[in-house]
mmCIF file of C-alpha atoms and ligand atoms in Angstrom:
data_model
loop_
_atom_site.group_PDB
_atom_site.id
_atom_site.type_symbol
_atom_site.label_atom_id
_atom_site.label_comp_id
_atom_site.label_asym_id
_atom_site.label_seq_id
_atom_site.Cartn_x
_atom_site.Cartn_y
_atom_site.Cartn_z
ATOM 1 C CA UNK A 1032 85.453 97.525 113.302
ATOM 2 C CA UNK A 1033 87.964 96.543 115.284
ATOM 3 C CA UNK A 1034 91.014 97.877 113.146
ATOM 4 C CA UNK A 1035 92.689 101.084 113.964
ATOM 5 C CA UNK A 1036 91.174 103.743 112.248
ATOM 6 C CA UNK A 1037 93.440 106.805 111.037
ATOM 7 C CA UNK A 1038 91.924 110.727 112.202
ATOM 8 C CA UNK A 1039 91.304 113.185 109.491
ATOM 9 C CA UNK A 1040 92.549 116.819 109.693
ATOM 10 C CA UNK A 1041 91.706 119.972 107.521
ATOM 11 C CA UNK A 1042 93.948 121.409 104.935
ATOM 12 C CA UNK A 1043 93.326 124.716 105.325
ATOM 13 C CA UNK A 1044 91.808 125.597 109.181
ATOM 14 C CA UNK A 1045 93.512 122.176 111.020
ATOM 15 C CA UNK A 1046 90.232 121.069 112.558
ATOM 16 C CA UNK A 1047 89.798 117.271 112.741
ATOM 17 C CA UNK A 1048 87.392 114.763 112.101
ATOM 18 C CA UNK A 1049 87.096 111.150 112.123
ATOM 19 C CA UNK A 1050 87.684 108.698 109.364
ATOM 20 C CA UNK A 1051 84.022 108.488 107.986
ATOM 21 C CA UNK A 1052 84.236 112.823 106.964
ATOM 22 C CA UNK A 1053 85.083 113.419 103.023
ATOM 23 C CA UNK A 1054 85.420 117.261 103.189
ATOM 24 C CA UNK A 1055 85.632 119.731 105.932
ATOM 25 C CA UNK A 1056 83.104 122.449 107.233
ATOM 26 C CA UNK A 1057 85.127 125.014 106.291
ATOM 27 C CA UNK A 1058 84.993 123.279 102.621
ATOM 28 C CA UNK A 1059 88.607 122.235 102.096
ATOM 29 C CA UNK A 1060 89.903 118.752 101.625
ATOM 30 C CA UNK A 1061 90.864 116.293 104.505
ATOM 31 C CA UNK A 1062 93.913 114.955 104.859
ATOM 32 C CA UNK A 1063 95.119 111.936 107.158
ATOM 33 C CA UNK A 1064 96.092 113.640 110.429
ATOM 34 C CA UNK A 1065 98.652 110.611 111.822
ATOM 35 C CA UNK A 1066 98.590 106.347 112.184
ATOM 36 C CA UNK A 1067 96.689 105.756 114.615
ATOM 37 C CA UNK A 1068 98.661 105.143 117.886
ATOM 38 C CA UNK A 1069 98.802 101.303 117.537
ATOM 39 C CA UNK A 1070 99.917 101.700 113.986
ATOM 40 C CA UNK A 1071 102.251 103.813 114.991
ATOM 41 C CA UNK A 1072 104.017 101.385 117.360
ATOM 42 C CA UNK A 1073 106.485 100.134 115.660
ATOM 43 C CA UNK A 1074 108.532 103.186 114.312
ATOM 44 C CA UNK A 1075 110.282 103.103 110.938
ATOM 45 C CA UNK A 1076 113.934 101.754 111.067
ATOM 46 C CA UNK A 1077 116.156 103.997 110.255
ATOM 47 C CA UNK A 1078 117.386 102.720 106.891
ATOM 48 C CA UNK A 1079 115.066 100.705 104.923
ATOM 49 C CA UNK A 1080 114.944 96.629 105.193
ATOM 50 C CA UNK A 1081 117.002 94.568 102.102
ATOM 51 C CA UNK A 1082 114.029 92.512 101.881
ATOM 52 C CA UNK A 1083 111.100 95.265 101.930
ATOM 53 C CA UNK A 1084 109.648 94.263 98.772
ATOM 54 C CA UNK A 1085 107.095 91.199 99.048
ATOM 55 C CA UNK A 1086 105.585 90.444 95.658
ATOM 56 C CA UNK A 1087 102.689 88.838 97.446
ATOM 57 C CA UNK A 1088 101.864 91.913 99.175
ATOM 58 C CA UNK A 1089 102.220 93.830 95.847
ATOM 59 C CA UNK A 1090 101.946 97.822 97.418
ATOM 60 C CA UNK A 1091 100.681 96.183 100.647
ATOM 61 C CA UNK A 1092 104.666 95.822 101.199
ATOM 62 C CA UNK A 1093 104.698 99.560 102.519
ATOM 63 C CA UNK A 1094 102.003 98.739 104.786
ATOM 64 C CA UNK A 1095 103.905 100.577 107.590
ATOM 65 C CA UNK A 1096 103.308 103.788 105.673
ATOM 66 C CA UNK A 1097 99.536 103.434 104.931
ATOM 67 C CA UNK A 1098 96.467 104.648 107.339
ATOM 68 C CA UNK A 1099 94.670 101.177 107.411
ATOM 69 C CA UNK A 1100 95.134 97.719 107.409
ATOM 70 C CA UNK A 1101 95.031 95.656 103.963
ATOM 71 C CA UNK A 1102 91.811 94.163 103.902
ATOM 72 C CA UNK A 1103 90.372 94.667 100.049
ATOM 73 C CA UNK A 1104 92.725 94.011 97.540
ATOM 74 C CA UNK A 1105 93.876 92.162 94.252
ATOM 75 C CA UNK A 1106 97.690 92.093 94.315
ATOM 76 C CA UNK A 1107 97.519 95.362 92.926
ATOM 77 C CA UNK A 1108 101.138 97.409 92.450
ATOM 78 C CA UNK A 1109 104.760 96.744 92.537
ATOM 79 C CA UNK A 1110 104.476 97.953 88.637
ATOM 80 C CA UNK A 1111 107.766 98.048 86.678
ATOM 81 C CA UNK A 1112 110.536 100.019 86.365
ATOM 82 C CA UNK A 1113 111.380 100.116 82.661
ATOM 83 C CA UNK A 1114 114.026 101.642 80.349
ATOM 84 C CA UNK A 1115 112.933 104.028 78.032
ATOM 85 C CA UNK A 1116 116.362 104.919 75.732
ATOM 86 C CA UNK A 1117 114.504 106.733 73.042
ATOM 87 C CA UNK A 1118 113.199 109.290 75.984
ATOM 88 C CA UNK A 1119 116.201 109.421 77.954
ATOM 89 C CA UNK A 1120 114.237 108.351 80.818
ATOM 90 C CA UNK A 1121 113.080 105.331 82.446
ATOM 91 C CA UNK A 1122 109.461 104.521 82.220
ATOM 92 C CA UNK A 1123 106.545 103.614 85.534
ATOM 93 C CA UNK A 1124 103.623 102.168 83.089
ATOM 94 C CA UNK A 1125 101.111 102.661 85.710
ATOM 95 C CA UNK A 1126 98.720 101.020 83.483
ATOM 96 C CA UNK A 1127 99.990 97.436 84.498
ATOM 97 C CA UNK A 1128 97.119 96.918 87.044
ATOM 98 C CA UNK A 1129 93.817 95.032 87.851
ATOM 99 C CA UNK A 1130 91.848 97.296 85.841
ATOM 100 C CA UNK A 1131 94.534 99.248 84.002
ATOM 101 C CA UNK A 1132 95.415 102.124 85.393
ATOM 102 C CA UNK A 1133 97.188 103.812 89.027
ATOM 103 C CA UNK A 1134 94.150 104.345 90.383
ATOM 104 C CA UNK A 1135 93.717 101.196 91.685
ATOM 105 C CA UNK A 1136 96.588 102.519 94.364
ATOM 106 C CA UNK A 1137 93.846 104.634 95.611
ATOM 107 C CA UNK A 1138 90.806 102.129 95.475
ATOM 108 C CA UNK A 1139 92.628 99.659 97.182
ATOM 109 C CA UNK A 1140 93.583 101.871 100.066
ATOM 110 C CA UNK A 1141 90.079 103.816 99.775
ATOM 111 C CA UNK A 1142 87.898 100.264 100.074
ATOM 112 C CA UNK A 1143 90.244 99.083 102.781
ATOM 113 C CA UNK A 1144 89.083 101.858 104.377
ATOM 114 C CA UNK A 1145 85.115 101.465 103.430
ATOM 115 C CA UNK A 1146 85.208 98.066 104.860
ATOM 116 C CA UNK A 1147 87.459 99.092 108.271
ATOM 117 C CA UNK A 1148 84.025 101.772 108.732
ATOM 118 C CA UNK A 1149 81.580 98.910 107.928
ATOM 119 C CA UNK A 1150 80.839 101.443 105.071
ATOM 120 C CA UNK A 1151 77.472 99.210 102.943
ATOM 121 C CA UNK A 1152 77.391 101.942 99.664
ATOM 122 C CA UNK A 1153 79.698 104.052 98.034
ATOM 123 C CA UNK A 1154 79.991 106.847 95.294
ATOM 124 C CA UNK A 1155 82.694 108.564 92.979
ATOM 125 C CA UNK A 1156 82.632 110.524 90.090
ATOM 126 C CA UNK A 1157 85.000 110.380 87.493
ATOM 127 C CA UNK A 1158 85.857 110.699 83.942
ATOM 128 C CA UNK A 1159 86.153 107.055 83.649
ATOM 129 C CA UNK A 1160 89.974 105.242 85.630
ATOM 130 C CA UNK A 1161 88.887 106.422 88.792
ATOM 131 C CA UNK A 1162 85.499 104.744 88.474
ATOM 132 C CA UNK A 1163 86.492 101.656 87.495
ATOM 133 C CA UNK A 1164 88.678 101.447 89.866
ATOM 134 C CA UNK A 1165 86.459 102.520 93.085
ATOM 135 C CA UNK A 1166 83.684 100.229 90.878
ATOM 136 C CA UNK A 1167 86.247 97.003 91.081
ATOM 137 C CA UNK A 1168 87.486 96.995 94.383
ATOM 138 C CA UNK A 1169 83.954 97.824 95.553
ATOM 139 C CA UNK A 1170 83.086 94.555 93.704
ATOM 140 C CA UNK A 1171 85.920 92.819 95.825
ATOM 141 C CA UNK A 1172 84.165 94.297 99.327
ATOM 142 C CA UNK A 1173 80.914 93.170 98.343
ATOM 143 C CA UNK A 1174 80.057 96.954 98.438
ATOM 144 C CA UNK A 1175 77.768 98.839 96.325
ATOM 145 C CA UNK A 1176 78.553 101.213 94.001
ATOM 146 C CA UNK A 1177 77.131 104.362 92.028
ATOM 147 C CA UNK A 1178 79.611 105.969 89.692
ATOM 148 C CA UNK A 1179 78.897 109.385 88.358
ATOM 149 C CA UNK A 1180 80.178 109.362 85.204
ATOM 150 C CA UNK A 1181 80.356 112.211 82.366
ATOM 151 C CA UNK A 1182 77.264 111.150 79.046
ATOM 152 C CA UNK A 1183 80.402 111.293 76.717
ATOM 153 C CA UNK A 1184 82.639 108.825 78.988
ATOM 154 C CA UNK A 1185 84.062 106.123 76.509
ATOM 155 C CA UNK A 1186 81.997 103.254 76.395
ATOM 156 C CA UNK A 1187 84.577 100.658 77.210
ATOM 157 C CA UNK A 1188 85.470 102.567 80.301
ATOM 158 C CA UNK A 1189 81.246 102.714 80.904
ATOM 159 C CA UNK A 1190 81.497 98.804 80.349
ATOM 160 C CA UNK A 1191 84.027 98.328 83.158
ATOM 161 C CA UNK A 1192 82.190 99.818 85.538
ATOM 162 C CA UNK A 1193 79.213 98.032 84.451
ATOM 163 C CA UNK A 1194 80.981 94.415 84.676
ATOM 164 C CA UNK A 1195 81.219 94.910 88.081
ATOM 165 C CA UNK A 1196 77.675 95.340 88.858
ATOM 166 C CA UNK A 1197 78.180 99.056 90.051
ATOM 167 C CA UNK A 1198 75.990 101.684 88.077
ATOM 168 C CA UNK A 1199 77.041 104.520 86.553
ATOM 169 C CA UNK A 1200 75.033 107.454 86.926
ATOM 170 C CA UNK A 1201 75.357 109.547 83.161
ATOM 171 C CA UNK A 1202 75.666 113.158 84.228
ATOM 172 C CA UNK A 1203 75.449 115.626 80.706
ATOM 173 C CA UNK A 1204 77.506 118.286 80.571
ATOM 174 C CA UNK A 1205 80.925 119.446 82.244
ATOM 175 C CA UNK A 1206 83.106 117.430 84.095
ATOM 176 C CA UNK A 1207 82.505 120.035 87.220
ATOM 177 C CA UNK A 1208 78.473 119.318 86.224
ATOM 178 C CA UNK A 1209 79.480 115.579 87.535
ATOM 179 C CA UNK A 1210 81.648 115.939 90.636
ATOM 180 C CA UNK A 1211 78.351 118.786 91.314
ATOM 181 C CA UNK A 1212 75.720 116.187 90.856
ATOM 182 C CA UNK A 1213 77.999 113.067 92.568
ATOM 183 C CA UNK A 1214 78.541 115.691 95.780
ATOM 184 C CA UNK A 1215 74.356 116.145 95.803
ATOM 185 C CA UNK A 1216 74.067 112.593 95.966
ATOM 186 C CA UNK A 1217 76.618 112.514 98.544
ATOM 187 C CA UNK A 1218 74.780 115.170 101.038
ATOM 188 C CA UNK A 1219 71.283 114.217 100.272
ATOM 189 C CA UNK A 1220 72.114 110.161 100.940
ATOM 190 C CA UNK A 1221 73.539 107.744 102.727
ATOM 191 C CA UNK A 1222 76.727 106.619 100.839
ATOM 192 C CA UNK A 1223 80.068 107.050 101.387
ATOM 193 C CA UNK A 1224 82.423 109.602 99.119
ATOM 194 C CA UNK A 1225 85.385 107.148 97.702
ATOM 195 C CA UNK A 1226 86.459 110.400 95.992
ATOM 196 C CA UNK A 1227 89.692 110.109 94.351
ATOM 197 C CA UNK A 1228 89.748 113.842 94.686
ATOM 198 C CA UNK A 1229 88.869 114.400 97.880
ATOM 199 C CA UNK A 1230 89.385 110.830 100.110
ATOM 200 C CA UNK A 1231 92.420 111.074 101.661
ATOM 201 C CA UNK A 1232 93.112 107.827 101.712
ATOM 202 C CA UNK A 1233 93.153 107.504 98.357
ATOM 203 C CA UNK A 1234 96.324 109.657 98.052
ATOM 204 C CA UNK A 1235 97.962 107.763 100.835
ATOM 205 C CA UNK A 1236 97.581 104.953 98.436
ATOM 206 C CA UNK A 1237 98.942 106.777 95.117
ATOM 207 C CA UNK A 1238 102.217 107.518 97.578
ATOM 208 C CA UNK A 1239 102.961 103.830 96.936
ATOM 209 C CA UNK A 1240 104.389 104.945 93.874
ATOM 210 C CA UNK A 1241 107.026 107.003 94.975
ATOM 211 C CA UNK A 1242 108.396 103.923 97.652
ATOM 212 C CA UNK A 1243 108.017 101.922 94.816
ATOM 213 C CA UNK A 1244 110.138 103.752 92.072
ATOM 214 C CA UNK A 1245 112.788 104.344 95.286
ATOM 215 C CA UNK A 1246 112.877 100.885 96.228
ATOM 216 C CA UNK A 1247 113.268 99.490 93.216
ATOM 217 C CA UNK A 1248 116.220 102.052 91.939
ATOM 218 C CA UNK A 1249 118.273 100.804 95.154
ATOM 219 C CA UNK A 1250 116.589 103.795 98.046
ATOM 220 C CA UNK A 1251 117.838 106.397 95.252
ATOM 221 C CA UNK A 1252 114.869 109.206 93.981
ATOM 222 C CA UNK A 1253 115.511 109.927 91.087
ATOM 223 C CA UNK A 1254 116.102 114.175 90.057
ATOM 224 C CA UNK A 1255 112.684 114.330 88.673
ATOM 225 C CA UNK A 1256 109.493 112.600 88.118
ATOM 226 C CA UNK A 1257 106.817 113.392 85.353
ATOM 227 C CA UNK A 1258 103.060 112.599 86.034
ATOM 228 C CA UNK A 1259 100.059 113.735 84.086
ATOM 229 C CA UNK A 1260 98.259 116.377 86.496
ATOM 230 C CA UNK A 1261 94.177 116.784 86.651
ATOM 231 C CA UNK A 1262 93.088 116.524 90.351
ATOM 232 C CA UNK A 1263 97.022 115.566 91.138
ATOM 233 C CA UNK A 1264 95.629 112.293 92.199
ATOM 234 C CA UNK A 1265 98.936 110.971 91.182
ATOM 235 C CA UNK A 1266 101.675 113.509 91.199
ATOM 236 C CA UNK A 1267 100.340 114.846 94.805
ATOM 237 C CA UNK A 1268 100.211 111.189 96.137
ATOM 238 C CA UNK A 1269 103.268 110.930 94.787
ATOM 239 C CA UNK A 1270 105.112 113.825 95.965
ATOM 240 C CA UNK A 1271 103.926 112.767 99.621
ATOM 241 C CA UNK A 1272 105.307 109.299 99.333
ATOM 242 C CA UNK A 1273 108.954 111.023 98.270
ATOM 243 C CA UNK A 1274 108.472 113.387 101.483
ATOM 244 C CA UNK A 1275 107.493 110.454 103.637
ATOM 245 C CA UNK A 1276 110.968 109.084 102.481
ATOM 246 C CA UNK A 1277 112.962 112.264 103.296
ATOM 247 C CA UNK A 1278 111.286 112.975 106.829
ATOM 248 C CA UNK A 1279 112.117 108.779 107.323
ATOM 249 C CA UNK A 1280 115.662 109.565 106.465
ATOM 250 C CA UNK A 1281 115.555 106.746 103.583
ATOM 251 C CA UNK A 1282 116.456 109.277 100.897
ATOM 252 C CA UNK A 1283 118.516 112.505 100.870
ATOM 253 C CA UNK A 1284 115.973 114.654 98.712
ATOM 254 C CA UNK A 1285 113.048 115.230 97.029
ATOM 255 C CA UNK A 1286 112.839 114.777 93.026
ATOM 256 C CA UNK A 1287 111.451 118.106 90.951
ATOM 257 C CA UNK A 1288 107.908 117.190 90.989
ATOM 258 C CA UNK A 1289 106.634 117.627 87.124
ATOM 259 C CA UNK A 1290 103.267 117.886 86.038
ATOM 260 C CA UNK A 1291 101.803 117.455 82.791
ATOM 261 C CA UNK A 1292 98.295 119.477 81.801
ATOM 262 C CA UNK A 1293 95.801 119.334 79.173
ATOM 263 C CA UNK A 1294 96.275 122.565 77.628
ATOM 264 C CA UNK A 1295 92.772 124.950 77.934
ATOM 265 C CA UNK A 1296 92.236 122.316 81.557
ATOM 266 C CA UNK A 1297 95.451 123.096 82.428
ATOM 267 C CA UNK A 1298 94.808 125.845 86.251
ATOM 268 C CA UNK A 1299 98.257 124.835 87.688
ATOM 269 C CA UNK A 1300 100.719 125.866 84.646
ATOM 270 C CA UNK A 1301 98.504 128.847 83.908
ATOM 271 C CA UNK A 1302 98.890 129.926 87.165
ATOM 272 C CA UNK A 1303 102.797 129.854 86.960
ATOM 273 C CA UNK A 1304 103.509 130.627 83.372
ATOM 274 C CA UNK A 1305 99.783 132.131 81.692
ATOM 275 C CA UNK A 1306 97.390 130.815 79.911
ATOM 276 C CA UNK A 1307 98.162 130.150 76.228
ATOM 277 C CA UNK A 1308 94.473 129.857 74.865
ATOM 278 C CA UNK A 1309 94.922 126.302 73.119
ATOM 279 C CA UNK A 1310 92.862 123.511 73.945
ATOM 280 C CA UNK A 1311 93.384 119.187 74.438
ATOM 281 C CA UNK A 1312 90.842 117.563 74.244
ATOM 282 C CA UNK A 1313 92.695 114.376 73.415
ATOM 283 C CA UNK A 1314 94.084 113.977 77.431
ATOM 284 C CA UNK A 1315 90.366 113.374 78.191
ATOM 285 C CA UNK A 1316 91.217 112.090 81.851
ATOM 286 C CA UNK A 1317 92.656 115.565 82.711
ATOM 287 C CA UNK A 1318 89.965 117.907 82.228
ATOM 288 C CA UNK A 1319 90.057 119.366 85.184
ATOM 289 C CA UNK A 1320 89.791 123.123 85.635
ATOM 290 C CA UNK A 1321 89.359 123.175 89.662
ATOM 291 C CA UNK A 1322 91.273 120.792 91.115
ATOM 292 C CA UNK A 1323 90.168 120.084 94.658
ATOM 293 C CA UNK A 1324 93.708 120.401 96.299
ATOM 294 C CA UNK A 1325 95.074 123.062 93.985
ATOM 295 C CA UNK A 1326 97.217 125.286 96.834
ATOM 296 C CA UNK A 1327 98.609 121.607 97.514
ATOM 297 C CA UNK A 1328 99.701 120.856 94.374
ATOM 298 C CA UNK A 1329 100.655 124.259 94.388
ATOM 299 C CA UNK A 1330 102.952 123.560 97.487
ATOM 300 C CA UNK A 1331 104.377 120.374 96.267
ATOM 301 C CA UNK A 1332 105.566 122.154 93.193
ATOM 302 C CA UNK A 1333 107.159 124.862 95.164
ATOM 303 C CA UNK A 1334 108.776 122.339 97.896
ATOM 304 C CA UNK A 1335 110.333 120.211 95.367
ATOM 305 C CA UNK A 1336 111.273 123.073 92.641
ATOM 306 C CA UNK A 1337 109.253 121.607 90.417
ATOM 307 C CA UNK A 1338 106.591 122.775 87.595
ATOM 308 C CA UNK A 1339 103.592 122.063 85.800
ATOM 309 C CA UNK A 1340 103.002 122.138 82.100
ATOM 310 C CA UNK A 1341 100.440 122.759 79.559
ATOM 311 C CA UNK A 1342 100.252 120.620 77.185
ATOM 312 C CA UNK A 1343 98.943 121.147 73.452
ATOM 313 C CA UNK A 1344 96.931 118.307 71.757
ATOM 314 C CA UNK A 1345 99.232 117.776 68.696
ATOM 315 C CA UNK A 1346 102.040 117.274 71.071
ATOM 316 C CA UNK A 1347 99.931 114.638 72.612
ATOM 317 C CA UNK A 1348 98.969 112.764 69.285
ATOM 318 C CA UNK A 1349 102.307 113.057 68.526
ATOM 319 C CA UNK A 1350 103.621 111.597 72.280
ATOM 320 C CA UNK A 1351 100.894 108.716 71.636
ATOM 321 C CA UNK A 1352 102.004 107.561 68.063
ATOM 322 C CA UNK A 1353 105.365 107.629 69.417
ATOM 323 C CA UNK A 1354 105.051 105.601 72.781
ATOM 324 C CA UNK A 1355 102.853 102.822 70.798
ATOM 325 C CA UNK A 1356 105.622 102.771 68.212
ATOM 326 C CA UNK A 1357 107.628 101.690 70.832
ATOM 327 C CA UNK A 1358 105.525 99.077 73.119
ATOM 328 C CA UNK A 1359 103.156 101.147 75.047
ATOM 329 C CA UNK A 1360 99.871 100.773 74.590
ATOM 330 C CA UNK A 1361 98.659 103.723 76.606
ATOM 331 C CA UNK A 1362 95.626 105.842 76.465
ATOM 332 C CA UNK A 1363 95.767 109.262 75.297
ATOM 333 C CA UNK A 1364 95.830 111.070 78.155
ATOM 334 C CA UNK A 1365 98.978 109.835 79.882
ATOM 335 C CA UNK A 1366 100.972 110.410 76.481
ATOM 336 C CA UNK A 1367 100.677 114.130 77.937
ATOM 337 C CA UNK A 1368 103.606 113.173 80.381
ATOM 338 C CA UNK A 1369 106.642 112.075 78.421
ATOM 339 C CA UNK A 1370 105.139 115.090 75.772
ATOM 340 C CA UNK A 1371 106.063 117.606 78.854
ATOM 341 C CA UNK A 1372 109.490 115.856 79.420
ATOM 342 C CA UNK A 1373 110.252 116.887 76.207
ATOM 343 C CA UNK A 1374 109.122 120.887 77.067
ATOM 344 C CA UNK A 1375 110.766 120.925 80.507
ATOM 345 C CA UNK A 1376 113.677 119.687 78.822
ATOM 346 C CA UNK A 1377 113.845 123.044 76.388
ATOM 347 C CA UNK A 1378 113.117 125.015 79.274
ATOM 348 C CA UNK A 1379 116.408 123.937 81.261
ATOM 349 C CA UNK A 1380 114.028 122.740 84.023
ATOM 350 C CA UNK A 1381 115.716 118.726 83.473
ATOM 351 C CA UNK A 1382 119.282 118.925 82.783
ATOM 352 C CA UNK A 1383 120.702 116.353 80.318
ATOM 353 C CA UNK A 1384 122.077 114.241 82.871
ATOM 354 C CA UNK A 1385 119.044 114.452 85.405
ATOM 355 C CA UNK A 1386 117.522 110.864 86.074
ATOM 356 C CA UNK A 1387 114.000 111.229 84.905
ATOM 357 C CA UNK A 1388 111.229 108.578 85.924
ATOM 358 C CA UNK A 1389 108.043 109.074 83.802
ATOM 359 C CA UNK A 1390 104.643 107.799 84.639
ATOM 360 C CA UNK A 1391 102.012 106.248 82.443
ATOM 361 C CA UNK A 1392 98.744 106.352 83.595
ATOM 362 C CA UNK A 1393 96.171 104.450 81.943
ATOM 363 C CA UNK A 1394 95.973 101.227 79.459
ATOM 364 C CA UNK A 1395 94.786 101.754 75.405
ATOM 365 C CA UNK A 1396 93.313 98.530 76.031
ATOM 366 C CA UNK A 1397 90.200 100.393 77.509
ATOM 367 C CA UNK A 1398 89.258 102.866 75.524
ATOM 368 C CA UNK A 1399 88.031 100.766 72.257
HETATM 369 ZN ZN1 ZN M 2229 88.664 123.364 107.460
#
């Protein structure tokens, strides 16, 4: 342990804790308080280097803005930036990863972090990405691995966790029944909580995105960015890396941070615009009714004048059939995203000219 290790600070009543705590007394989520102070050394130049991008870092590159040192990886990240003409929008397939999907921005990050704390078991719960992911790059530590998993999770996302030689841990019931019975485990044990709803590292790694998508449109953001939004592993890591980028001076503003629901799972966009009483249960990664950092992703929306969506199931069929029609072989759950572009476009909330970057979350290769 002799790496720097970043301090943890509430949300919600700023107390702070040190880098092995997952969730505060006071029962809000942890966030990373600063880089530690040899880290922090070197301060950011003011204007970004020419040659920041090093493709053998992959999102190791932005080292400078992560809370630990790379020490568990694949080559994971620097993803593409692609045109998408027939959306009016260009296109972050997110699914172009070790084990096909973003979360591997958060389990590379997250593990670092395990193995900085000399961390020997950890757990998640998830509706199937997240676990593979933690499952994987716990594989790559030589850590083990229990993944709480819902009894209906597809089975080739159950087989992925399984190749790794974690186990998943069948919970039946509701996907709040599994983070309940992962959090048990978690209090009544000895393993570590490589939540990617609650570790706070793992959001410092989904940030990578937004230095990413910036870097590689020339240190422009573009007006607005589309994500799929359960936990807001993804659009909250995201929003973070764009304010990281402001406060650094490296761009002039924030993009309108929009979010894309499962309709009936959907806790954000009912809050803002009422609950509409349909139901998707096609965006199975979504199904989230209490996200753990809701008044966050609350407060990104509002800081970047953005929104959040609900989005109905036929729209998502509809968004699928359309985006594999055209070369994206996506699961069903991200097709909520460019679905929502087209909503937030009738709403006036993207202008026709706005530059629009839309994220795709997770590969159809892993849900046969
Ligand atoms: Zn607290």
């Amino acid at each position: 342990m002799t790496d720097p290790l970043p301090s943890l600070v509430c949300s919600s009543c700023g107390r702070e804790y040190d880098a092995h705590a997952w969730r505060c007394d006071c029962g809000a989520p942890l966030d990373v308080a600063a880089p530690p102070t040899d880290r922090a050394a070197d301060p950011l130049p003011e204007r970004p280097p020419d040659s920041w991008i090093d493709t053998r870092a992959g999102l190791w590159s932005f080292e400078p803005f992560l809370p630990v040192d790379r020490r568990v990886s694949l080559g994971e990240g620097l993803t593409p930036l692609v045109d998408a003409p027939e959306w009016d929008a260009e296109f972050k397939p997110e699914y172009v990863f070790p084990t096909g999907s973003f979360k591997d921005r958060g389990a590379t990050v997250t593990l670092s972090l395990a193995d900085a704390l000399g961390v020997e078991r950890v757990v998640e719960d998830s509706s199937g990405n997240a676990g593979a992911a933690i499952a994987t790059y716990a594989a790559r530590a030589g850590v083990d691995a229990e993944i709480y998993v819902p009894a209906s999770i597809k089975p080739a996302k159950r087989r992925a966790i399984e190749r790794t030689g974690a186990t998943p841990v069948p919970i039946e019931g509701s996907r709040e029944d599994v983070t309940a019975a992962c959090v048990d485990a978690v209090e009544n044990g000895d393993a570590w909580y490589a939540s990617h709803a609650w570790n706070p590292a793992f959001f410092a790694g989904t940030a990578t995105v937004a230095y990413e998508i910036c870097a590689q449109r020339g240190w422009t953001a573009p007006d607005a960015v589309v994500t799929p939004l359960g936990h807001g592993t993804l659009f909250l890591g995201a929003y973070r890396g764009f304010r990281a980028l402001v406060d650094a001076g490296w761009i002039d503003s924030l993009p309108k941070m929009l979010g894309a629901q499962a309709a009936g799972y959907a806790p954000i966009a009912d809050e803002l615009h009422g609950r509409d009483g349909q139901r998707n249960d096609v965006a199975d990664g979504i199904q989230i009714r209490e996200p753990v950092r809701r008044d966050q992703i609350l407060d990104a929306i509002a800081d970047s004048g953005g929104d959040a969506v609900a989005v109905p199931e036929f729209d998502t069929e509809d968004a699928l059939a359309a985006l594999r029609s055209r070369g994206f072989d996506v699961e069903p759950t991200c097709a909520v995203a460019p679905a929502a572009l087209d909503t937030y476009r009738e709403r006036g909330a993207v202008a026709p000219d706005d530059d629009v970057v839309v994220a795709l979350t997770g590969s159809g290769l892993k849900i046969q």
